[in-house]
Amino acid sequence: MRRILNLNRKVMGLNHSNLLHLSAMLLWITVLSGCSHYKPQLRTDWDLTETQRDSINFAITHHYTVNYNFQVVADSLELLSTFSGLADGLERTDSCAVYHSDQIVVADIAPVSRNSLYKRYYIKVARDQETMGWISEDELLKGVVPCDPISQFIHLFTSRRTIVFCIILGLAALSYLYRLMRRKQVPLVHFNDIDSFYPTLFCLVTAASATLYGTMQVFAPDLWIDYYYHPTLNPLSLPLLPATFIASVWLLLITFIAVVDDVRVQLSRSDGITYLLGLGCIWFVVYLIFSLTVQIYIGYPLLIVYCILAIRLYRKRYVAKYVCGQCGKPMRHLGRCPHCGAINK
């Protein structure tokens, strides 16, 4: 005779108290990691010339220095062959230009002080032996991106994220409308989700990652700028806050792979594509909400509320109350076991 074991909810899932503790711990980790960070300082006891001291100070404050490589993303940049009169700025003589996708290297850095309160810099860059010249730092940084692929991805994602979001949202909306007309039912995370916790976990990790990103923008912008100029995928080589953020990005990637695997098993190809498009829309909405609301300090309590609601919604709909008397695998309802086909009454 087959038996049905009614599993205790406290064993199968997290109770309300545990949810609060988990969310509070996540919030404290996020806040404490953003309250302070190490900022390099130039030691005063070193025997350095004024030029060496200025060069080190520039590298610390501007995050790049001589021999740093950039790629041009503007249509073109005009380079002045020579300049004179540091107090008066550039004396325009002959010039040359570098163009989109050209790779250039920083060859020299010169301060041009117009007054004691504001110091401007002109950067000498070179594409090759024949093409080199000077350009103001402000104009240079507007038209270039570091050559590292991670920096280029950050530049692309942050500058075109609205366009990408609109494309994903448009494709998902069209697909959802088509499915609604045919079946009046579509799969969607948090609402009509698949039998897997990974989509919910994917959204929760996204919310935490966006909160960490927003925290860096508010409490430690220098850390993010420094990471932009010197990126790495190894969290162990970074300070606490960016290391936690990069670790969350790795967790996000691993969770997404698990989501795709569960979608492949549980849904047809068309339903799976629809579900992943909808998940992409929700992912980007969650990212925008938390990365922006953290800057006005609303994101932290909002993260706690979202974690509690998302987990409770999943538990309410998808946590199994029973196990099969034959194979022992979890079941949400009495009847035929979806794993072995045995009838449980």
mmCIF file of C-alpha atoms in Angstrom:
data_model
loop_
_atom_site.group_PDB
_atom_site.id
_atom_site.type_symbol
_atom_site.label_atom_id
_atom_site.label_comp_id
_atom_site.label_asym_id
_atom_site.label_seq_id
_atom_site.Cartn_x
_atom_site.Cartn_y
_atom_site.Cartn_z
ATOM 1 C CA MET A 1 0.000 0.000 0.000
ATOM 2 C CA ARG A 2 1.387 3.348 -1.055
ATOM 3 C CA ARG A 3 1.729 5.968 1.639
ATOM 4 C CA ILE A 4 1.769 9.748 1.302
ATOM 5 C CA LEU A 5 4.046 11.625 3.643
ATOM 6 C CA ASN A 6 2.792 15.069 4.423
ATOM 7 C CA LEU A 7 5.906 17.199 4.763
ATOM 8 C CA ASN A 8 6.048 19.940 7.306
ATOM 9 C CA ARG A 9 6.273 23.406 5.773
ATOM 10 C CA LYS A 10 8.947 24.350 8.224
ATOM 11 C CA VAL A 11 11.104 21.573 6.807
ATOM 12 C CA MET A 12 10.347 22.152 3.118
ATOM 13 C CA GLY A 13 10.745 25.914 3.082
ATOM 14 C CA LEU A 14 11.748 28.991 4.976
ATOM 15 C CA ASN A 15 9.401 30.279 7.624
ATOM 16 C CA HIS A 16 8.562 33.933 7.993
ATOM 17 C CA SER A 17 11.174 34.548 10.688
ATOM 18 C CA ASN A 18 13.922 32.964 8.609
ATOM 19 C CA LEU A 19 12.960 35.123 5.639
ATOM 20 C CA LEU A 20 13.310 38.255 7.726
ATOM 21 C CA HIS A 21 16.682 37.133 9.074
ATOM 22 C CA LEU A 22 17.958 36.286 5.581
ATOM 23 C CA SER A 23 16.810 39.595 4.122
ATOM 24 C CA ALA A 24 18.212 41.601 7.047
ATOM 25 C CA MET A 25 21.570 39.849 6.730
ATOM 26 C CA LEU A 26 21.692 40.590 2.978
ATOM 27 C CA LEU A 27 20.895 44.247 3.666
ATOM 28 C CA TRP A 28 23.588 44.567 6.348
ATOM 29 C CA ILE A 29 26.211 42.968 4.100
ATOM 30 C CA THR A 30 25.338 45.403 1.317
ATOM 31 C CA VAL A 31 25.345 48.489 3.543
ATOM 32 C CA LEU A 32 28.471 47.616 5.542
ATOM 33 C CA SER A 33 30.449 46.771 2.416
ATOM 34 C CA GLY A 34 29.614 50.196 1.002
ATOM 35 C CA CYS A 35 30.279 52.295 4.110
ATOM 36 C CA SER A 36 34.046 52.365 3.714
ATOM 37 C CA HIS A 37 36.662 51.399 1.194
ATOM 38 C CA TYR A 38 40.398 51.631 0.865
ATOM 39 C CA LYS A 39 41.565 54.652 -1.068
ATOM 40 C CA PRO A 40 45.256 54.651 -1.993
ATOM 41 C CA GLN A 41 47.291 57.570 -0.708
ATOM 42 C CA LEU A 42 50.691 58.796 -1.797
ATOM 43 C CA ARG A 43 53.201 58.423 1.028
ATOM 44 C CA THR A 44 54.997 61.614 1.985
ATOM 45 C CA ASP A 45 58.187 59.933 3.214
ATOM 46 C CA TRP A 46 59.239 58.720 -0.233
ATOM 47 C CA ASP A 47 62.126 60.515 -1.922
ATOM 48 C CA LEU A 48 60.390 61.538 -5.152
ATOM 49 C CA THR A 49 60.831 64.387 -7.572
ATOM 50 C CA GLU A 50 57.923 66.715 -8.182
ATOM 51 C CA THR A 51 57.366 65.170 -11.618
ATOM 52 C CA GLN A 52 57.255 61.642 -10.188
ATOM 53 C CA ARG A 53 54.893 62.743 -7.423
ATOM 54 C CA ASP A 54 52.544 64.393 -9.942
ATOM 55 C CA SER A 55 52.619 61.288 -12.125
ATOM 56 C CA ILE A 56 51.695 59.004 -9.226
ATOM 57 C CA ASN A 57 48.979 61.382 -8.040
ATOM 58 C CA PHE A 58 47.529 61.469 -11.557
ATOM 59 C CA ALA A 59 47.458 57.670 -11.761
ATOM 60 C CA ILE A 60 45.666 57.462 -8.404
ATOM 61 C CA THR A 61 43.066 60.136 -9.106
ATOM 62 C CA HIS A 62 42.508 59.554 -12.841
ATOM 63 C CA HIS A 63 42.958 55.740 -12.824
ATOM 64 C CA TYR A 64 45.198 55.644 -15.907
ATOM 65 C CA THR A 65 48.684 56.867 -16.769
ATOM 66 C CA VAL A 66 51.392 56.702 -19.446
ATOM 67 C CA ASN A 67 51.304 53.546 -21.640
ATOM 68 C CA TYR A 68 47.592 52.991 -20.974
ATOM 69 C CA ASN A 69 45.691 51.788 -24.078
ATOM 70 C CA PHE A 70 42.397 53.206 -25.368
ATOM 71 C CA GLN A 71 40.166 52.440 -28.334
ATOM 72 C CA VAL A 72 38.469 55.295 -30.172
ATOM 73 C CA VAL A 73 34.646 55.088 -30.165
ATOM 74 C CA ALA A 74 33.981 58.574 -31.557
ATOM 75 C CA ASP A 75 33.923 59.169 -35.291
ATOM 76 C CA SER A 76 37.263 60.968 -35.041
ATOM 77 C CA LEU A 77 39.513 62.825 -32.613
ATOM 78 C CA GLU A 78 41.709 65.744 -33.658
ATOM 79 C CA LEU A 79 45.245 65.677 -32.283
ATOM 80 C CA LEU A 80 47.457 68.771 -32.138
ATOM 81 C CA SER A 81 51.046 68.135 -33.117
ATOM 82 C CA THR A 82 52.598 70.644 -30.670
ATOM 83 C CA PHE A 83 51.540 73.029 -27.949
ATOM 84 C CA SER A 84 53.209 75.796 -25.965
ATOM 85 C CA GLY A 85 52.328 78.157 -23.161
ATOM 86 C CA LEU A 86 50.992 75.944 -20.389
ATOM 87 C CA ALA A 87 49.317 78.895 -18.708
ATOM 88 C CA ASP A 88 47.507 79.978 -21.878
ATOM 89 C CA GLY A 89 46.612 76.573 -23.266
ATOM 90 C CA LEU A 90 47.192 75.161 -26.716
ATOM 91 C CA GLU A 91 48.753 76.961 -29.611
ATOM 92 C CA ARG A 92 47.134 75.367 -32.639
ATOM 93 C CA THR A 93 49.599 74.564 -35.398
ATOM 94 C CA ASP A 94 49.281 71.496 -37.615
ATOM 95 C CA SER A 95 47.124 68.571 -36.527
ATOM 96 C CA CYS A 96 46.235 64.994 -37.358
ATOM 97 C CA ALA A 97 43.325 62.735 -36.496
ATOM 98 C CA VAL A 98 42.536 59.254 -35.238
ATOM 99 C CA TYR A 99 39.318 57.525 -36.237
ATOM 100 C CA HIS A 100 36.720 55.098 -34.951
ATOM 101 C CA SER A 101 38.123 51.721 -33.797
ATOM 102 C CA ASP A 102 41.733 52.984 -33.816
ATOM 103 C CA GLN A 103 43.775 51.864 -30.816
ATOM 104 C CA ILE A 104 45.881 54.564 -29.195
ATOM 105 C CA VAL A 105 48.317 54.670 -26.279
ATOM 106 C CA VAL A 106 48.958 57.441 -23.762
ATOM 107 C CA ALA A 107 52.464 58.784 -24.434
ATOM 108 C CA ASP A 108 52.642 61.810 -22.129
ATOM 109 C CA ILE A 109 50.561 63.880 -19.699
ATOM 110 C CA ALA A 110 50.918 67.629 -19.167
ATOM 111 C CA PRO A 111 48.999 69.841 -16.713
ATOM 112 C CA VAL A 112 47.734 73.172 -18.019
ATOM 113 C CA SER A 113 46.735 75.359 -15.064
ATOM 114 C CA ARG A 114 44.431 78.244 -15.864
ATOM 115 C CA ASN A 115 44.079 79.122 -12.172
ATOM 116 C CA SER A 116 45.020 77.726 -8.795
ATOM 117 C CA LEU A 117 41.632 76.100 -8.202
ATOM 118 C CA TYR A 118 41.234 74.131 -11.413
ATOM 119 C CA LYS A 119 43.938 72.186 -13.199
ATOM 120 C CA ARG A 120 43.356 70.928 -16.715
ATOM 121 C CA TYR A 121 45.372 68.178 -18.376
ATOM 122 C CA TYR A 122 46.377 67.598 -21.957
ATOM 123 C CA ILE A 123 47.204 64.071 -23.015
ATOM 124 C CA LYS A 124 49.621 63.062 -25.740
ATOM 125 C CA VAL A 125 48.385 59.923 -27.490
ATOM 126 C CA ALA A 126 49.852 57.933 -30.364
ATOM 127 C CA ARG A 127 48.380 55.475 -32.849
ATOM 128 C CA ASP A 128 51.720 54.795 -34.534
ATOM 129 C CA GLN A 129 55.040 56.536 -35.160
ATOM 130 C CA GLU A 130 53.500 58.918 -37.696
ATOM 131 C CA THR A 131 50.188 59.642 -35.957
ATOM 132 C CA MET A 132 50.496 61.225 -32.526
ATOM 133 C CA GLY A 133 49.514 64.476 -30.881
ATOM 134 C CA TRP A 134 47.929 66.296 -27.930
ATOM 135 C CA ILE A 135 44.281 66.505 -26.901
ATOM 136 C CA SER A 136 42.483 67.771 -23.797
ATOM 137 C CA GLU A 137 41.597 65.076 -21.281
ATOM 138 C CA ASP A 138 37.877 65.927 -21.296
ATOM 139 C CA GLU A 139 37.665 65.597 -25.071
ATOM 140 C CA LEU A 140 39.747 62.427 -25.050
ATOM 141 C CA LEU A 141 37.659 60.562 -22.449
ATOM 142 C CA LYS A 142 34.418 61.406 -24.250
ATOM 143 C CA GLY A 143 35.635 59.663 -27.394
ATOM 144 C CA VAL A 144 37.532 56.615 -26.144
ATOM 145 C CA VAL A 145 37.044 53.464 -24.102
ATOM 146 C CA PRO A 146 39.686 51.209 -22.494
ATOM 147 C CA CYS A 147 40.819 48.372 -24.746
ATOM 148 C CA ASP A 148 39.891 45.681 -22.236
ATOM 149 C CA PRO A 149 36.792 43.680 -23.391
ATOM 150 C CA ILE A 150 35.177 43.977 -19.947
ATOM 151 C CA SER A 151 35.491 47.776 -20.037
ATOM 152 C CA GLN A 152 34.047 47.834 -23.537
ATOM 153 C CA PHE A 153 31.108 45.693 -22.414
ATOM 154 C CA ILE A 154 30.450 48.057 -19.483
ATOM 155 C CA HIS A 155 30.566 51.032 -21.838
ATOM 156 C CA LEU A 156 28.209 49.353 -24.316
ATOM 157 C CA PHE A 157 25.740 48.185 -21.663
ATOM 158 C CA THR A 158 25.546 51.487 -19.813
ATOM 159 C CA SER A 159 25.224 53.634 -22.912
ATOM 160 C CA ARG A 160 22.721 51.500 -24.830
ATOM 161 C CA ARG A 161 20.803 49.730 -22.073
ATOM 162 C CA THR A 162 17.595 51.651 -22.797
ATOM 163 C CA ILE A 163 17.662 50.530 -26.431
ATOM 164 C CA VAL A 164 18.357 46.923 -25.454
ATOM 165 C CA PHE A 165 15.545 47.012 -22.899
ATOM 166 C CA CYS A 166 13.072 48.377 -25.443
ATOM 167 C CA ILE A 167 14.002 45.659 -27.947
ATOM 168 C CA ILE A 168 13.603 42.864 -25.381
ATOM 169 C CA LEU A 169 10.362 44.340 -24.066
ATOM 170 C CA GLY A 170 8.949 44.719 -27.577
ATOM 171 C CA LEU A 171 9.775 41.137 -28.554
ATOM 172 C CA ALA A 172 8.368 39.799 -25.287
ATOM 173 C CA ALA A 173 5.181 41.859 -25.602
ATOM 174 C CA LEU A 174 4.553 40.645 -29.150
ATOM 175 C CA SER A 175 5.182 37.058 -28.153
ATOM 176 C CA TYR A 176 2.926 37.321 -25.113
ATOM 177 C CA LEU A 177 0.086 38.842 -27.131
ATOM 178 C CA TYR A 178 0.332 36.031 -29.657
ATOM 179 C CA ARG A 179 0.297 33.374 -26.956
ATOM 180 C CA LEU A 180 -2.583 35.040 -25.135
ATOM 181 C CA MET A 181 -4.714 35.031 -28.270
ATOM 182 C CA ARG A 182 -4.117 31.316 -28.764
ATOM 183 C CA ARG A 183 -4.195 29.827 -25.269
ATOM 184 C CA LYS A 184 -5.046 32.600 -22.793
ATOM 185 C CA GLN A 185 -2.186 31.367 -20.648
ATOM 186 C CA VAL A 186 1.511 32.245 -20.638
ATOM 187 C CA PRO A 187 4.371 31.259 -18.313
ATOM 188 C CA LEU A 188 5.898 34.118 -16.341
ATOM 189 C CA VAL A 189 8.196 34.256 -13.315
ATOM 190 C CA HIS A 190 6.456 35.138 -10.025
ATOM 191 C CA PHE A 191 2.984 34.708 -11.534
ATOM 192 C CA ASN A 192 2.621 31.640 -13.740
ATOM 193 C CA ASP A 193 6.062 30.234 -13.033
ATOM 194 C CA ILE A 194 7.561 26.873 -13.900
ATOM 195 C CA ASP A 195 8.190 24.243 -11.220
ATOM 196 C CA SER A 196 11.655 25.543 -10.334
ATOM 197 C CA PHE A 197 13.079 27.957 -7.775
ATOM 198 C CA TYR A 198 15.892 29.068 -10.092
ATOM 199 C CA PRO A 199 13.905 31.813 -11.913
ATOM 200 C CA THR A 200 12.937 33.361 -8.571
ATOM 201 C CA LEU A 201 16.534 33.048 -7.360
ATOM 202 C CA PHE A 202 17.724 34.651 -10.608
ATOM 203 C CA CYS A 203 15.543 37.710 -9.953
ATOM 204 C CA LEU A 204 16.632 37.902 -6.300
ATOM 205 C CA VAL A 205 20.311 37.777 -7.259
ATOM 206 C CA THR A 206 19.639 40.470 -9.872
ATOM 207 C CA ALA A 207 18.072 42.692 -7.215
ATOM 208 C CA ALA A 208 21.055 42.165 -4.890
ATOM 209 C CA SER A 209 23.563 42.823 -7.707
ATOM 210 C CA ALA A 210 21.767 46.017 -8.735
ATOM 211 C CA THR A 211 21.735 47.141 -5.103
ATOM 212 C CA LEU A 212 25.485 46.562 -4.857
ATOM 213 C CA TYR A 213 26.040 48.446 -8.115
ATOM 214 C CA GLY A 214 23.965 51.377 -6.887
ATOM 215 C CA THR A 215 25.818 51.287 -3.564
ATOM 216 C CA MET A 216 29.114 51.721 -5.385
ATOM 217 C CA GLN A 217 27.706 54.690 -7.284
ATOM 218 C CA VAL A 218 26.646 56.372 -4.033
ATOM 219 C CA PHE A 219 29.312 55.457 -1.480
ATOM 220 C CA ALA A 220 32.386 54.581 -3.540
ATOM 221 C CA PRO A 221 32.275 55.939 -7.111
ATOM 222 C CA ASP A 222 36.078 55.860 -7.311
ATOM 223 C CA LEU A 223 35.988 52.089 -6.832
ATOM 224 C CA TRP A 224 33.720 51.640 -9.850
ATOM 225 C CA ILE A 225 35.762 54.013 -12.020
ATOM 226 C CA ASP A 226 38.942 52.201 -11.033
ATOM 227 C CA TYR A 227 37.306 48.872 -11.880
ATOM 228 C CA TYR A 228 36.206 50.298 -15.238
ATOM 229 C CA TYR A 229 39.809 51.166 -16.099
ATOM 230 C CA HIS A 230 41.292 47.994 -14.588
ATOM 231 C CA PRO A 231 38.599 45.284 -14.795
ATOM 232 C CA THR A 232 38.929 41.675 -13.755
ATOM 233 C CA LEU A 233 36.596 38.710 -13.349
ATOM 234 C CA ASN A 234 38.457 37.478 -10.281
ATOM 235 C CA PRO A 235 36.643 38.769 -7.161
ATOM 236 C CA LEU A 236 39.539 37.725 -4.906
ATOM 237 C CA SER A 237 41.766 40.459 -6.349
ATOM 238 C CA LEU A 238 39.321 43.302 -5.644
ATOM 239 C CA PRO A 239 38.251 45.342 -2.602
ATOM 240 C CA LEU A 240 35.218 44.101 -0.676
ATOM 241 C CA LEU A 241 32.423 45.969 -2.446
ATOM 242 C CA PRO A 242 33.420 45.341 -6.094
ATOM 243 C CA ALA A 243 34.474 41.795 -5.147
ATOM 244 C CA THR A 244 30.987 41.121 -3.769
ATOM 245 C CA PHE A 245 29.451 42.602 -6.912
ATOM 246 C CA ILE A 246 31.573 40.457 -9.261
ATOM 247 C CA ALA A 247 30.784 37.355 -7.173
ATOM 248 C CA SER A 248 27.070 38.146 -7.527
ATOM 249 C CA VAL A 249 27.523 38.460 -11.303
ATOM 250 C CA TRP A 250 29.088 34.986 -11.401
ATOM 251 C CA LEU A 251 26.178 33.669 -9.303
ATOM 252 C CA LEU A 252 23.792 35.366 -11.728
ATOM 253 C CA LEU A 253 25.383 33.579 -14.687
ATOM 254 C CA ILE A 254 25.299 30.188 -12.943
ATOM 255 C CA THR A 255 21.671 30.688 -11.940
ATOM 256 C CA PHE A 256 20.693 31.664 -15.482
ATOM 257 C CA ILE A 257 22.258 28.463 -16.851
ATOM 258 C CA ALA A 258 20.176 26.504 -14.338
ATOM 259 C CA VAL A 259 17.056 28.408 -15.443
ATOM 260 C CA VAL A 260 17.679 27.592 -19.105
ATOM 261 C CA ASP A 261 18.172 23.917 -18.257
ATOM 262 C CA ASP A 262 14.885 23.730 -16.296
ATOM 263 C CA VAL A 263 13.015 25.621 -19.020
ATOM 264 C CA ARG A 264 14.375 23.211 -21.636
ATOM 265 C CA VAL A 265 13.073 20.237 -19.635
ATOM 266 C CA GLN A 266 9.688 21.607 -18.575
ATOM 267 C CA LEU A 267 8.541 23.708 -21.546
ATOM 268 C CA SER A 268 8.309 23.328 -25.272
ATOM 269 C CA ARG A 269 10.637 25.331 -27.468
ATOM 270 C CA SER A 270 8.092 28.082 -28.211
ATOM 271 C CA ASP A 271 6.961 28.311 -24.582
ATOM 272 C CA GLY A 272 10.580 28.318 -23.453
ATOM 273 C CA ILE A 273 11.500 31.208 -25.737
ATOM 274 C CA THR A 274 8.460 33.140 -24.536
ATOM 275 C CA TYR A 275 9.314 32.455 -20.908
ATOM 276 C CA LEU A 276 12.958 33.525 -21.303
ATOM 277 C CA LEU A 277 11.931 36.739 -23.082
ATOM 278 C CA GLY A 278 9.566 37.554 -20.243
ATOM 279 C CA LEU A 279 12.281 36.721 -17.721
ATOM 280 C CA GLY A 280 14.629 39.066 -19.577
ATOM 281 C CA CYS A 281 12.083 41.890 -19.300
ATOM 282 C CA ILE A 282 11.572 41.332 -15.581
ATOM 283 C CA TRP A 283 15.335 41.013 -15.072
ATOM 284 C CA PHE A 284 15.969 44.409 -16.634
ATOM 285 C CA VAL A 285 13.078 46.081 -14.804
ATOM 286 C CA VAL A 286 14.399 44.717 -11.488
ATOM 287 C CA TYR A 287 17.908 45.911 -12.374
ATOM 288 C CA LEU A 288 16.739 49.430 -13.211
ATOM 289 C CA ILE A 289 14.489 49.741 -10.160
ATOM 290 C CA PHE A 290 17.093 48.704 -7.600
ATOM 291 C CA SER A 291 20.122 50.378 -9.201
ATOM 292 C CA LEU A 292 18.236 53.693 -9.330
ATOM 293 C CA THR A 293 16.330 53.578 -6.026
ATOM 294 C CA VAL A 294 19.498 52.807 -4.058
ATOM 295 C CA GLN A 295 20.762 56.260 -5.002
ATOM 296 C CA ILE A 296 17.904 57.782 -2.988
ATOM 297 C CA TYR A 297 18.227 55.114 -0.249
ATOM 298 C CA ILE A 298 14.829 53.543 -0.966
ATOM 299 C CA GLY A 299 16.403 50.496 -2.558
ATOM 300 C CA TYR A 300 17.558 48.940 0.724
ATOM 301 C CA PRO A 301 14.140 48.492 2.389
ATOM 302 C CA LEU A 302 12.705 47.720 -1.044
ATOM 303 C CA LEU A 303 15.192 44.842 -1.383
ATOM 304 C CA ILE A 304 13.978 43.317 1.894
ATOM 305 C CA VAL A 305 10.322 43.614 0.842
ATOM 306 C CA TYR A 306 11.027 42.127 -2.587
ATOM 307 C CA CYS A 307 12.948 39.157 -1.137
ATOM 308 C CA ILE A 308 10.158 38.348 1.308
ATOM 309 C CA LEU A 309 7.373 38.677 -1.272
ATOM 310 C CA ALA A 310 9.196 36.684 -3.958
ATOM 311 C CA ILE A 311 10.030 33.773 -1.647
ATOM 312 C CA ARG A 312 6.577 33.707 -0.026
ATOM 313 C CA LEU A 313 4.924 33.766 -3.442
ATOM 314 C CA TYR A 314 7.037 30.841 -4.581
ATOM 315 C CA ARG A 315 6.347 28.860 -1.400
ATOM 316 C CA LYS A 316 2.627 29.503 -1.666
ATOM 317 C CA ARG A 317 2.377 28.236 -5.224
ATOM 318 C CA TYR A 318 5.180 25.767 -5.796
ATOM 319 C CA VAL A 319 6.506 24.173 -2.593
ATOM 320 C CA ALA A 320 5.482 20.494 -2.539
ATOM 321 C CA LYS A 321 3.364 19.319 0.401
ATOM 322 C CA TYR A 322 3.612 15.599 -0.371
ATOM 323 C CA VAL A 323 6.081 12.962 -1.506
ATOM 324 C CA CYS A 324 5.386 9.952 -3.687
ATOM 325 C CA GLY A 325 4.926 6.713 -1.759
ATOM 326 C CA GLN A 326 6.812 4.759 -4.437
ATOM 327 C CA CYS A 327 9.758 6.881 -5.581
ATOM 328 C CA GLY A 328 9.898 9.338 -2.667
ATOM 329 C CA LYS A 329 10.088 12.447 -4.840
ATOM 330 C CA PRO A 330 8.114 15.622 -3.957
ATOM 331 C CA MET A 331 4.573 16.226 -5.259
ATOM 332 C CA ARG A 332 2.451 19.341 -5.086
ATOM 333 C CA HIS A 333 -0.877 17.539 -5.420
ATOM 334 C CA LEU A 334 -2.250 14.076 -4.817
ATOM 335 C CA GLY A 335 -2.758 11.864 -7.844
ATOM 336 C CA ARG A 336 -0.310 10.669 -10.486
ATOM 337 C CA CYS A 337 3.354 11.213 -9.656
ATOM 338 C CA PRO A 338 5.030 13.348 -12.358
ATOM 339 C CA HIS A 339 8.288 11.452 -11.819
ATOM 340 C CA CYS A 340 7.392 7.759 -11.801
ATOM 341 C CA GLY A 341 3.704 7.746 -12.773
ATOM 342 C CA ALA A 342 2.463 6.021 -9.587
ATOM 343 C CA ILE A 343 -1.040 6.902 -8.367
ATOM 344 C CA ASN A 344 -1.116 8.412 -4.874
ATOM 345 C CA LYS A 345 -4.416 8.814 -3.013
#
